[in-house]
Coordinates of C-alpha atoms in Angstrom, one line a residue:
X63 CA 81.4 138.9 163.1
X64 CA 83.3 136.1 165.4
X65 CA 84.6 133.4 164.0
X66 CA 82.8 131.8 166.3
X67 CA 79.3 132.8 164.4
X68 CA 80.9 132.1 161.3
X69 CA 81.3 128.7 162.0
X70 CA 78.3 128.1 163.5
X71 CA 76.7 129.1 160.0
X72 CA 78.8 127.7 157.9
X73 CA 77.7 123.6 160.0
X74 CA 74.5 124.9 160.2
X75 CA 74.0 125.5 156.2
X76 CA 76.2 121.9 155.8
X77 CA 73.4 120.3 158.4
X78 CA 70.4 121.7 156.2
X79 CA 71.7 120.3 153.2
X80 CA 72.8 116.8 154.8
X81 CA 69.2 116.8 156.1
X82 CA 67.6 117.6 152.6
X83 CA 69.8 114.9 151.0
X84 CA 68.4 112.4 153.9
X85 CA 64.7 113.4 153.5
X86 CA 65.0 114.7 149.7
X87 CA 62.9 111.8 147.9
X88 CA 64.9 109.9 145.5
X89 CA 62.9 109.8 142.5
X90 CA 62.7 113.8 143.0
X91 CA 59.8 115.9 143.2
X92 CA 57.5 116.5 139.9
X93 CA 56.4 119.7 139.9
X94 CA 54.0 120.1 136.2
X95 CA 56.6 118.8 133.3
X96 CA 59.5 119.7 135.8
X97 CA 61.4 117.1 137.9
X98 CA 63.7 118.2 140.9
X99 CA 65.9 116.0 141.7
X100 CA 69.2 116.7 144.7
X101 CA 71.7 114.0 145.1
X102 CA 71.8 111.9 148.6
X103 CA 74.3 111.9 150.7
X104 CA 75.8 108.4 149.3
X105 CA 76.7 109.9 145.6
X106 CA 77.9 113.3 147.3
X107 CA 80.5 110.9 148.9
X108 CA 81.3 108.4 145.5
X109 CA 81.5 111.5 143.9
X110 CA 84.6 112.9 145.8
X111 CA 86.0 108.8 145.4
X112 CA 85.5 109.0 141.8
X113 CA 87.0 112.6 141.5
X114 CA 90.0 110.6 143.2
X115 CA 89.9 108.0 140.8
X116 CA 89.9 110.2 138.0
X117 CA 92.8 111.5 139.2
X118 CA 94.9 108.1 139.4
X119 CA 94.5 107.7 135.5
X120 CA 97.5 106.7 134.1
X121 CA 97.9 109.0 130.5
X122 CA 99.9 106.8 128.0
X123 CA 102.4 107.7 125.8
X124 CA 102.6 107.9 121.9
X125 CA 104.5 104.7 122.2
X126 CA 102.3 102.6 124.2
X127 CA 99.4 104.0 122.3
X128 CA 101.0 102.7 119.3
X129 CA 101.8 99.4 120.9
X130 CA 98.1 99.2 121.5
X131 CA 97.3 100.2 117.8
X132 CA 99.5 97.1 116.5
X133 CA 97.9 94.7 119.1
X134 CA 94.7 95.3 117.6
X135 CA 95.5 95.2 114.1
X136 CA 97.8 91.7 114.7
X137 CA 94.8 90.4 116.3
X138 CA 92.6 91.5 113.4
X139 CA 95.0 90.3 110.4
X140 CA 95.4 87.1 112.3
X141 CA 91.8 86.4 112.4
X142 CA 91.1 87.2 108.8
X143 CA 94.1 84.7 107.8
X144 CA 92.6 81.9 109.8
X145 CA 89.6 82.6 108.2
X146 CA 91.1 82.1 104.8
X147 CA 93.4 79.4 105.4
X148 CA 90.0 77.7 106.8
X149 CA 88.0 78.4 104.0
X150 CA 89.1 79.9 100.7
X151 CA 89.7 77.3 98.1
X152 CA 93.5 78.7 97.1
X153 CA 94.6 78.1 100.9
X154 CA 97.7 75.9 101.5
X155 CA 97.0 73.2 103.6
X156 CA 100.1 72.3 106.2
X157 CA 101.1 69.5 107.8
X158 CA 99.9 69.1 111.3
X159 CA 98.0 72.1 111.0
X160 CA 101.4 74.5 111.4
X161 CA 101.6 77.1 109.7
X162 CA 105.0 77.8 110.3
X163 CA 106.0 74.9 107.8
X164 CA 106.8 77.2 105.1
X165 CA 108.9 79.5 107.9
X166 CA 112.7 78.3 106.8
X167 CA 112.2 79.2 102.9
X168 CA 110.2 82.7 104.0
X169 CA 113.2 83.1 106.0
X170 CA 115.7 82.6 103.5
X171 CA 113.6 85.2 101.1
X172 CA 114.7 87.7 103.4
X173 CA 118.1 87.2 102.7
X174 CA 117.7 86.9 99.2
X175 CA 119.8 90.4 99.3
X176 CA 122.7 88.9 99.9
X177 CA 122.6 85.1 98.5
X178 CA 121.0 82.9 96.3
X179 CA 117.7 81.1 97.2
X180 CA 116.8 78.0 94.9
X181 CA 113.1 76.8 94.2
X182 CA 113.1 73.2 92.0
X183 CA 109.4 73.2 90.6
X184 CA 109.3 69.9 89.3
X185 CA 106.2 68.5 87.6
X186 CA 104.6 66.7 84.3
X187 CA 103.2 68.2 80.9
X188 CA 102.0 70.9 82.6
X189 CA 105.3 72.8 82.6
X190 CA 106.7 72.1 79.4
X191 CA 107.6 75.2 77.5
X192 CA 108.4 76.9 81.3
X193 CA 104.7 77.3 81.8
X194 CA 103.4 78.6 84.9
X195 CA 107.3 78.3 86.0
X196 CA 108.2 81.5 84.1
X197 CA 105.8 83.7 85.8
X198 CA 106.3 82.6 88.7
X199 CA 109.9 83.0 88.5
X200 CA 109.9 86.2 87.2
X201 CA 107.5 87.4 90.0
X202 CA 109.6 86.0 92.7
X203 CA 112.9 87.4 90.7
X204 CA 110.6 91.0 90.7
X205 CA 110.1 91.1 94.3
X206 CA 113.4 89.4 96.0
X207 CA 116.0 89.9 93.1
X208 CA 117.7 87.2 90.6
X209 CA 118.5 86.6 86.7
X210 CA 118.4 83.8 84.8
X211 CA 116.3 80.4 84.2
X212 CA 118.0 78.8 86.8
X213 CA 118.8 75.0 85.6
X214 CA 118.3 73.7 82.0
X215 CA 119.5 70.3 80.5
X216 CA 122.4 70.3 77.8
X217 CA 120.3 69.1 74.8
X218 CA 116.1 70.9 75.2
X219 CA 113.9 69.2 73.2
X220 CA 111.1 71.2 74.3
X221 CA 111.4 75.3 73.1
X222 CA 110.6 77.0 76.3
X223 CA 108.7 80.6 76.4
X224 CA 112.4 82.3 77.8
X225 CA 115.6 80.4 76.7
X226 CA 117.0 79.3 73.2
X227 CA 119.0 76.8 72.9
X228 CA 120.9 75.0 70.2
X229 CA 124.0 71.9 70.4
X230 CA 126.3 71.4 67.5
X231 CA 127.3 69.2 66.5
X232 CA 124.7 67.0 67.9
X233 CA 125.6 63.9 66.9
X234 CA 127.9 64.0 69.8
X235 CA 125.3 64.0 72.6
X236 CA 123.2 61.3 74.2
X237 CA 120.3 61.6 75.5
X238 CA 118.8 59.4 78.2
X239 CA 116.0 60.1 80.8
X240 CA 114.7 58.1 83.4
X241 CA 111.0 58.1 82.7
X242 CA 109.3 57.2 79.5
X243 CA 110.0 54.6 77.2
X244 CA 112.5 51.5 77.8
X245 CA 114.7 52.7 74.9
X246 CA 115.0 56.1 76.0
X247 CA 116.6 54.6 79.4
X248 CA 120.4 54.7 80.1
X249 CA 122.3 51.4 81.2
X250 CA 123.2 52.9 85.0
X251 CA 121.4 55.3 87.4
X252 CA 122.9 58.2 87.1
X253 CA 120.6 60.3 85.9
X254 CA 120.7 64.0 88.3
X255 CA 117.6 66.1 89.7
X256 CA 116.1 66.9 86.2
X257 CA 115.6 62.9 85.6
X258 CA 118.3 63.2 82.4
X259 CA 121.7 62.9 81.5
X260 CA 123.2 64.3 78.2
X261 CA 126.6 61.9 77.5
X262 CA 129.2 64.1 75.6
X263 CA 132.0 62.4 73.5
X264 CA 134.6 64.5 71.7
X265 CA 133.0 67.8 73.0
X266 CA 130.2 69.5 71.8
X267 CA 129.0 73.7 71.6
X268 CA 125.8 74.6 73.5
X269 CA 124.3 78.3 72.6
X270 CA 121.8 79.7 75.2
X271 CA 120.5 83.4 75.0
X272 CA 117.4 84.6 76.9
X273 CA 114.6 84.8 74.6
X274 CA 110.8 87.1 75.6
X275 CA 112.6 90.0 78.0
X276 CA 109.7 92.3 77.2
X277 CA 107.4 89.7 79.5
X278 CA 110.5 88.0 81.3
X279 CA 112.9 90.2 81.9
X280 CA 114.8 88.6 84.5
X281 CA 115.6 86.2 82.6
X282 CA 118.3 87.5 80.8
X283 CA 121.6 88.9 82.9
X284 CA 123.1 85.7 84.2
X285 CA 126.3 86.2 86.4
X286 CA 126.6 82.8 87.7
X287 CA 127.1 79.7 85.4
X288 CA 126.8 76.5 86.9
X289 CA 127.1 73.1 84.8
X290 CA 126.6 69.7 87.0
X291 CA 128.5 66.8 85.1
X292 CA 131.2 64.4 85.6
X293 CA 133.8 63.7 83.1
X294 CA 137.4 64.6 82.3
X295 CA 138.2 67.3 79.0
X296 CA 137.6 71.6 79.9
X297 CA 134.6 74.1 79.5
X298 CA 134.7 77.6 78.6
X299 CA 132.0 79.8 78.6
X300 CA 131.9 82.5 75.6
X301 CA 130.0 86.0 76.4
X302 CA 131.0 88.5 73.1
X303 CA 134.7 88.2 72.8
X304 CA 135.4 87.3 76.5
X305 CA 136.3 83.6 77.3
X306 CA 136.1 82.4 81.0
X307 CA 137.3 79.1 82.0
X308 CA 134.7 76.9 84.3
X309 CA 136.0 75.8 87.7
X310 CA 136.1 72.2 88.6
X311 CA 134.8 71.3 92.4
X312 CA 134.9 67.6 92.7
X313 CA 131.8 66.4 94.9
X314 CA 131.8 62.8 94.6
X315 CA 132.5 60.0 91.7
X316 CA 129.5 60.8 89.8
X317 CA 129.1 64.6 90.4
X318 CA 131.0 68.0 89.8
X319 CA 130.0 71.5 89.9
X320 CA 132.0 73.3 87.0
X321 CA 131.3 77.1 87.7
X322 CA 132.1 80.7 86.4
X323 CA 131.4 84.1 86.9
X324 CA 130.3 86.3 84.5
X325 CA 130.5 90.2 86.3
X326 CA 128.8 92.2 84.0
X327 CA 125.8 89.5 83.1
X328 CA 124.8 88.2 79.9
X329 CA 121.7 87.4 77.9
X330 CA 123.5 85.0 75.8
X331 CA 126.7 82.8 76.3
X332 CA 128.4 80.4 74.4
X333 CA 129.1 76.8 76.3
X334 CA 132.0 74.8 75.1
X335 CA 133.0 71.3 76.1
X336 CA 136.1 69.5 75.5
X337 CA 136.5 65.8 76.3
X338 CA 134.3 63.4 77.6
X339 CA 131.4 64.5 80.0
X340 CA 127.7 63.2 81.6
X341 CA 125.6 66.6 81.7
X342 CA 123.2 66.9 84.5
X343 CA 122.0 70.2 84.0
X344 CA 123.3 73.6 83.5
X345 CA 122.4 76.9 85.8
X346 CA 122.0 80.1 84.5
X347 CA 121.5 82.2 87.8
X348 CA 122.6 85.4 89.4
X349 CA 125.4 85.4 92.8
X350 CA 122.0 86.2 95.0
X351 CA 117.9 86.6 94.1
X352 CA 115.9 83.9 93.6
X353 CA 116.5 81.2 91.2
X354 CA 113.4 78.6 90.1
X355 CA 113.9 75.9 88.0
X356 CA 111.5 74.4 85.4
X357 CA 111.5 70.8 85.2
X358 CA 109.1 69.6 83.5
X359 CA 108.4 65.5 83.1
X360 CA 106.1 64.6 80.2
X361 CA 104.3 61.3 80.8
X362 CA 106.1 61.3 84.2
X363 CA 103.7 60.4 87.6
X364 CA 106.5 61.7 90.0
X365 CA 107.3 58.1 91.1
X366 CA 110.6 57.8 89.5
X367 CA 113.4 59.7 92.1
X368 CA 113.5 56.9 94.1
X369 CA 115.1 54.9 90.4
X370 CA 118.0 58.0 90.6
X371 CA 121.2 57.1 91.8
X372 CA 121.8 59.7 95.0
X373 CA 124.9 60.5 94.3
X374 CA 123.7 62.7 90.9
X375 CA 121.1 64.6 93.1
X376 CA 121.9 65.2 97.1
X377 CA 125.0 67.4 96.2
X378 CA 122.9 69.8 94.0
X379 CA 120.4 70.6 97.2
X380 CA 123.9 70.7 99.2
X381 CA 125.5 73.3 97.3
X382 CA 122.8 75.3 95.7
X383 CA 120.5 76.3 99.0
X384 CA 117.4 74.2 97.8
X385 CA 114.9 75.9 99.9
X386 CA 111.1 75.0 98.3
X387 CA 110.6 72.2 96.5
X388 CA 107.4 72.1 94.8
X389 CA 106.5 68.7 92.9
X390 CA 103.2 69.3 91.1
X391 CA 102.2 65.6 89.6
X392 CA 99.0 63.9 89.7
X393 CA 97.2 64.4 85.9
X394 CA 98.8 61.2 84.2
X395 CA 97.6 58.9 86.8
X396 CA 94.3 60.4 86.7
X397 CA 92.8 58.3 83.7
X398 CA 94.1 55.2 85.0
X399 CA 93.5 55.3 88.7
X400 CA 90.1 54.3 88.4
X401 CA 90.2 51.5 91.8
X402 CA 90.5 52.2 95.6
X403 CA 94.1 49.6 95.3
X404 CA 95.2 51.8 92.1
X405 CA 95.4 55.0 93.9
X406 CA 96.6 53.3 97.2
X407 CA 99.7 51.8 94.9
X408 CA 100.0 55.3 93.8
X409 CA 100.0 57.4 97.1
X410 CA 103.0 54.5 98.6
X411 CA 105.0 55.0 95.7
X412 CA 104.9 59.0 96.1
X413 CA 105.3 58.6 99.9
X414 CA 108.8 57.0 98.7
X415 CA 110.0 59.7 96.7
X416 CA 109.0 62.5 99.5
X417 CA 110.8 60.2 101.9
X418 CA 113.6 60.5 99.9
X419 CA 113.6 64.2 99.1
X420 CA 113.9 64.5 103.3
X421 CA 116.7 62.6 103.3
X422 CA 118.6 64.2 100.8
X423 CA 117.5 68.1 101.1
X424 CA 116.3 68.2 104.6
X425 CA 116.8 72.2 104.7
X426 CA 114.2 72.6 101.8
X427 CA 109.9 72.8 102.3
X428 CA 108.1 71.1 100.2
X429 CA 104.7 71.7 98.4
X430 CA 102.7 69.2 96.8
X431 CA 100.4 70.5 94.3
X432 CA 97.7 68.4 92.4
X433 CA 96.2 67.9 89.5
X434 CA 94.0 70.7 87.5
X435 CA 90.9 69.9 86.7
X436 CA 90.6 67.8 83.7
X437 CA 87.8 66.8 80.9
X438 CA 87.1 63.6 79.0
X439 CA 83.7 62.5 76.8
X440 CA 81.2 61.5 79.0
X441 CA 77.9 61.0 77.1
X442 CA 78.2 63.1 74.5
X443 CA 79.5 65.9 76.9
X444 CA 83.4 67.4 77.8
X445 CA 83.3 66.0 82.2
X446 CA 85.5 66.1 84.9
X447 CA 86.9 62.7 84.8
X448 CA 85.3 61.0 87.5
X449 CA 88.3 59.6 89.6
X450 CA 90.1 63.2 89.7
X451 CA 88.3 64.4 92.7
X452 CA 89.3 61.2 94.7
X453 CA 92.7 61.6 93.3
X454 CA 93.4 65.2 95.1
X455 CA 91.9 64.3 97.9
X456 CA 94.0 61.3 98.1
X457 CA 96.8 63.4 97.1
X458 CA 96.3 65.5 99.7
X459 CA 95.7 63.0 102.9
X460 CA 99.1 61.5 101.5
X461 CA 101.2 64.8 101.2
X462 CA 99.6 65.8 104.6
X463 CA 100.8 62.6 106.3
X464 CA 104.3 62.9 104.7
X465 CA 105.0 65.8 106.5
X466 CA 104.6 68.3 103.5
X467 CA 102.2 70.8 102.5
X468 CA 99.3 70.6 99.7
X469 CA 98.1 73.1 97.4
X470 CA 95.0 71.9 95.7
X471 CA 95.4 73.1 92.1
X472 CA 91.7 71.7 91.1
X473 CA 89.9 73.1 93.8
X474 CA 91.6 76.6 93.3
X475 CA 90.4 76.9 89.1
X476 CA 87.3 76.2 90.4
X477 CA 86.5 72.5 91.2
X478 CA 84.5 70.5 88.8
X479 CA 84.0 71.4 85.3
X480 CA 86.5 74.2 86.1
X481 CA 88.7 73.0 82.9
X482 CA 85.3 74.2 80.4
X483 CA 84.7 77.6 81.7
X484 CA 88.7 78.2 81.2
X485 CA 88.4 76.6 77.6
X486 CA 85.4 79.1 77.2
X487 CA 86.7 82.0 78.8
X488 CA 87.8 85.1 76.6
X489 CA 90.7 85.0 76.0
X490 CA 90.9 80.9 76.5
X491 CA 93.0 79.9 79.2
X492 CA 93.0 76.2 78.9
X493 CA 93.7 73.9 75.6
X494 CA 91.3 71.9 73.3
X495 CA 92.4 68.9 75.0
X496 CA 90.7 69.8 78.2
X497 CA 93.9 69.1 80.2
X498 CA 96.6 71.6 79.4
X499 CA 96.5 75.2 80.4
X500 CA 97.0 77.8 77.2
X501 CA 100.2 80.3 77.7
X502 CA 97.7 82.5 79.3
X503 CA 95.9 80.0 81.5
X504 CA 99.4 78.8 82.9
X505 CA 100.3 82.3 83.6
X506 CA 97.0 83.4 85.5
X507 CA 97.6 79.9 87.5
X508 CA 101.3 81.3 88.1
X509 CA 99.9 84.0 89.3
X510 CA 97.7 82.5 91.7
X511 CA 99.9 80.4 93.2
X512 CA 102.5 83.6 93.7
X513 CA 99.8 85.4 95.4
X514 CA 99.1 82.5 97.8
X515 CA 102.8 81.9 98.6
X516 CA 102.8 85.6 99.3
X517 CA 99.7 85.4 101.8
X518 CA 101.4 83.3 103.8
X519 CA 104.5 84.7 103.6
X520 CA 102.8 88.0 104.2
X521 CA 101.5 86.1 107.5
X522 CA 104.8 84.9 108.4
X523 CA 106.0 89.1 108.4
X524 CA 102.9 89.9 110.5
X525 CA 104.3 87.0 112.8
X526 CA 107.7 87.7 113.7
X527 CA 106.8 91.8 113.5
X528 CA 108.6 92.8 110.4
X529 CA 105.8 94.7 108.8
X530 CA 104.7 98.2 109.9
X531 CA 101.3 99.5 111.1
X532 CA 100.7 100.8 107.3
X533 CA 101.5 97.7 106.0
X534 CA 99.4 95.8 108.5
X535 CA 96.8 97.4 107.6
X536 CA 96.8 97.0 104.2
X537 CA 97.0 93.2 104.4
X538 CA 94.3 91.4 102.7
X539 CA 93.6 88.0 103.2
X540 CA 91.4 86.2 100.6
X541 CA 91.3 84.3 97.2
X542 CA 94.2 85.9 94.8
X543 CA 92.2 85.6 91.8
X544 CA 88.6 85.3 90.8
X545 CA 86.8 81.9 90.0
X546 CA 85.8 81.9 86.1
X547 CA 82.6 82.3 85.5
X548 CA 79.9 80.4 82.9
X549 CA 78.7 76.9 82.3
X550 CA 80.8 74.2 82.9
X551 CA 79.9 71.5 80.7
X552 CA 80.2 71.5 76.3
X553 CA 79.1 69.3 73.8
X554 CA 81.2 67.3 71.8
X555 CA 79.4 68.2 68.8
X556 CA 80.2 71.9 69.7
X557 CA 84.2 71.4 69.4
X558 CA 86.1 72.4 66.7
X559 CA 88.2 69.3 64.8
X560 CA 91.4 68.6 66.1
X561 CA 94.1 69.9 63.4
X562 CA 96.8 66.5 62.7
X563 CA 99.3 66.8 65.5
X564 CA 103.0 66.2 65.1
X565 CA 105.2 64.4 67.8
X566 CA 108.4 65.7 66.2
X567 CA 110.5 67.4 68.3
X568 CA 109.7 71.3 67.6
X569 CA 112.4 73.5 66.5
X570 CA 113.0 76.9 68.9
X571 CA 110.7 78.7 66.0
X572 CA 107.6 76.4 66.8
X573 CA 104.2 77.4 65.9
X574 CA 103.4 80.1 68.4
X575 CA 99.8 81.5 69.7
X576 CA 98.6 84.7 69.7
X577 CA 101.2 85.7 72.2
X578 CA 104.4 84.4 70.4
X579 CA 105.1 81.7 73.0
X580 CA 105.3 78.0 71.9
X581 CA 102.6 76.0 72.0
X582 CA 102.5 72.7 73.9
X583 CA 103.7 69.6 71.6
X584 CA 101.6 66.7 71.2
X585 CA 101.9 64.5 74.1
X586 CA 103.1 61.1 74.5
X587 CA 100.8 58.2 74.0
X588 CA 102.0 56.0 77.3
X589 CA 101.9 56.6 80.8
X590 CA 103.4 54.8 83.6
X591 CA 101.3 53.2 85.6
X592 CA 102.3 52.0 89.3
X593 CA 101.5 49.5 91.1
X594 CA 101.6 48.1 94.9
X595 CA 105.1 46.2 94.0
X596 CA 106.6 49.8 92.6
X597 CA 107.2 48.2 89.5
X598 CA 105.0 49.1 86.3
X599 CA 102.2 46.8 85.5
X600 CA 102.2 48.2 81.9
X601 CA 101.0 51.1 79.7
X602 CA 97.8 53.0 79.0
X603 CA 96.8 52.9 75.9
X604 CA 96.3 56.2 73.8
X605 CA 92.5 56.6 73.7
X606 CA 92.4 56.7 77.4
X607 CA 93.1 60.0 77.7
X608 CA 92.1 62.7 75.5
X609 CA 94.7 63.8 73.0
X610 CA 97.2 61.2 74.5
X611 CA 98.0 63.2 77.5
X612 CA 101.2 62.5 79.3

């Protein structure tokens, strides 16, 4: 056949089916339960386009595919963090709304491989014995590395849940702090971070071994000794039959560091001082880790920096890489900030002592936290005292207007009548005074807290890209621990009697609980009350709080 007639076909069979397209109806032809249907001649065109299209597809690669995959699951993690630093009770709320304050101490937890990263948790009552301190400490110390207590005054007159501690003889010693009665004042300002200055006079011997390293174990194996005074004489430090001498760095006219290193670590050490000497504090650290210092304040509001003579305290957030400073204060001034002008005098005089802890350690954050919930007799019934919920939230406006951040320690136990369902929960977790946390209480607190900080430092990882797509996804933002559960309000009748309480000074071998850890000494029957001049307008008496809190 010609080509000629070959062609001719092959346009005539392409005309036939152009024309059947053209006249074909759209909807097709029903024929019974069967529809024909035969594309026009518009889709018979898009078709070859789309063919093209299909064809123009770029294919990715494993990387950008990946790249996609940690997009999505940035986005994700982000929204669910916003969500609970929005809405969850344990959230930290920041200044300005940034949540990049906290950014410098995350930071420095990065390099806690290679050097030392300091947290001061300074508070009231609450801490005495290194409550909620020690676990905290020893998570932190779990997780980034670190040994020891971190700083602890000469002459403790408090047994604390991890160190033991004993001064002979000590008749030589003074002991003066800055809050608390007159007579326990000293006659100058030079007091140092802790609020306390032991005087030494013709030398003294200071015994310190870690103590509980079943629960605390990083307590124990202290490399780095650290001793803050001023004064002329010598200090050794004693580990077994090895005797290291202390260096002397002169800082200023009030303040020293007098240091040693101890290479092998030691649970317990021998300190003695020669000569003549004011004692600010002692560390008991590691060269690198985390350290985090307990001090706790009994009767203290947190009003009484600003009273410290600066010289005694800037050098120590100088030298010793201060990076969080947590000041958890609030529960004395409960009871007796009952007016809108009390708590205004209040919040000016803690404005003053932030102020001044951004002048003197401007490289450290700094977390308010505010008072637990706490109970008194209200018509025959154990209440939430009525002024603490204006309290935080006062707390809170202030700390947020300082520049700091705010963790609210009453909403996170649960908010009102909180402090009855942990007196009633198995096993307790918070004393018969309705104010105090038990040894366990102030350890499921600690551990709340840690797993907040750790939220938002697990947010600050997803930020700068640190964490990888397994660890992404694994990320869950929402409350750390569980609300307790049950009624929230008890009858007076329905408490126990109060045993007689001594406000002796307990030896190391104190009563204990159930889970050999000391038990929280009766508290002081005063507590300082400011007013708008700074000055105190006098003393509560002892029935306004309930067991003579703080």
């Amino acid at each position: 056949m010609k080509i000629s007639k070959i062609l001719i076909f092959i346009f005539s069979i392409l005309a036939g089916l152009a024309a059947i397209c053209l006249l074909f109806p759209q909807q097709g032809i029903t024929i019974g339960d069967t529809t024909l249907e035969f594309p026009s001649l518009l889709q018979v065109f898009d078709a070859d386009q789309n063919e093209e299209e299909e064809d123009s597809i770029t294919v990715l690669s494993p990387e950008e595919l990946l790249e996609q995959r940690m997009a999505s699951l940035q986005t994700q993690k982000t929204d669910e963090f916003h969500q609970f630093a929005m809405n969850s009770p344990q959230r930290i709320y920041m200044p300005n709304g940034d949540e990049t304050y906290l950014d410098n101490f995350f930071m420095s937890l990065e390099k806690a491989d290679s050097q030392h990263v300091r947290i001061l948790h300074l508070g009231d009552s609450q801490l005495e014995c290194d409550r909620i301190s020690s676990s905290l400490r020893e998570h932190y110390q779990e997780e980034f590395g670190g040994h020891g207590v971190g700083l602890v005054p000469a002459l403790q007159t408090v047994a604390t849940y991890t160190l033991s501690q004993s001064i002979y003889p000590s008749d030589n010693v003074l002991h003066n702090i800055v809050y608390g009665p007159a007579e326990t004042h000293a006659s100058h300002r030079r007091y140092g971070v802790m609020g306390q200055v032991n005087r030494v006079h013709g030398g003294t011997t200071i015994r310190l071994n870690a103590r509980d390293l079943r629960d605390y174990p990083h307590c124990g194996g202290v490399k780095r000794i650290t001793v803050m005074a001023q004064g002329s004489g010598g200090m050794t430090i004693k580990v077994n039959s090895e005797t290291y001498n202390l260096n002397t760095t002169n800082i200023n006219d009030s303040f020293s560091l007098l240091t040693a290193t101890i290479p092998n670590g030691a649970n317990a050490l021998t300190l003695n001082v020669h000569g003549e000497y004011d004692i600010y504090g002692i560390q008991l650290d590691d060269e690198k880790g985390v350290a985090l210092d307990n001090v706790p304040m009994r009767g203290c509001s947190g009003t009484i920096f600003t009273k410290i003579d600066t010289n005694t305290m800037a050098p120590f957030f100088k030298y010793e890489n201060v990076r969080l400073i947590i000041m958890q204060y609030g529960g004395n001034s409960v009871p007796v900030c009952n007016s809108e002008k009390s708590i205004s005098s209040y919040m000016t005089s803690l404005r003053k002592q932030i102020d001044l802890f951004h002048r003197i350690a401007p490289d450290a954050s700094i977390l308010f936290i505010g008072p637990a919930d706490m109970a008194t007799r209200i018509g025959g019934e154990m209440k939430t005292y009525p002024s603490l919920p204006q309290v935080v939230d006062s707390l809170r406006e202030m700390s947020l207007q300082s520049g700091v951040a705010f963790w609210d320690m009453y909403s996170a136990m649960g908010g009102k009548g909180s402090i009855v369902r942990w007196y009633r929960a198995k096993p307790q977790l918070a004393g018969g005074d309705f104010i105090h946390f038990t040894p366990k209480g102030a350890q499921k607190m600690a551990d709340m807290l840690y797993s907040t900080l750790q939220l938002y430092y697990r947010f600050y990882r997803l930020r700068k890209g640190f964490e990888t797509e397994d660890e992404i996804e694994n990320m869950q933002f929402n409350d750390a621990v569980a609300p307790i559960e049950g009624s929230s309000t008890i009858l007076v009748s329905e408490l126990p009697p109060r045993p007689n309480q001594d406000s002796s000074i307990k030896s190391e071998e104190a009563v204990a609980d159930e889970t050999n850890k000391p038990t929280m000494p009766a508290e002081s029957p005063q507590v300082e009350i400011p007013v708008e001049n700074g000055q105190n307008a006098g003393k509560a008496n002892n029935n306004s709080i309930i067991g003579g809190e703080e």
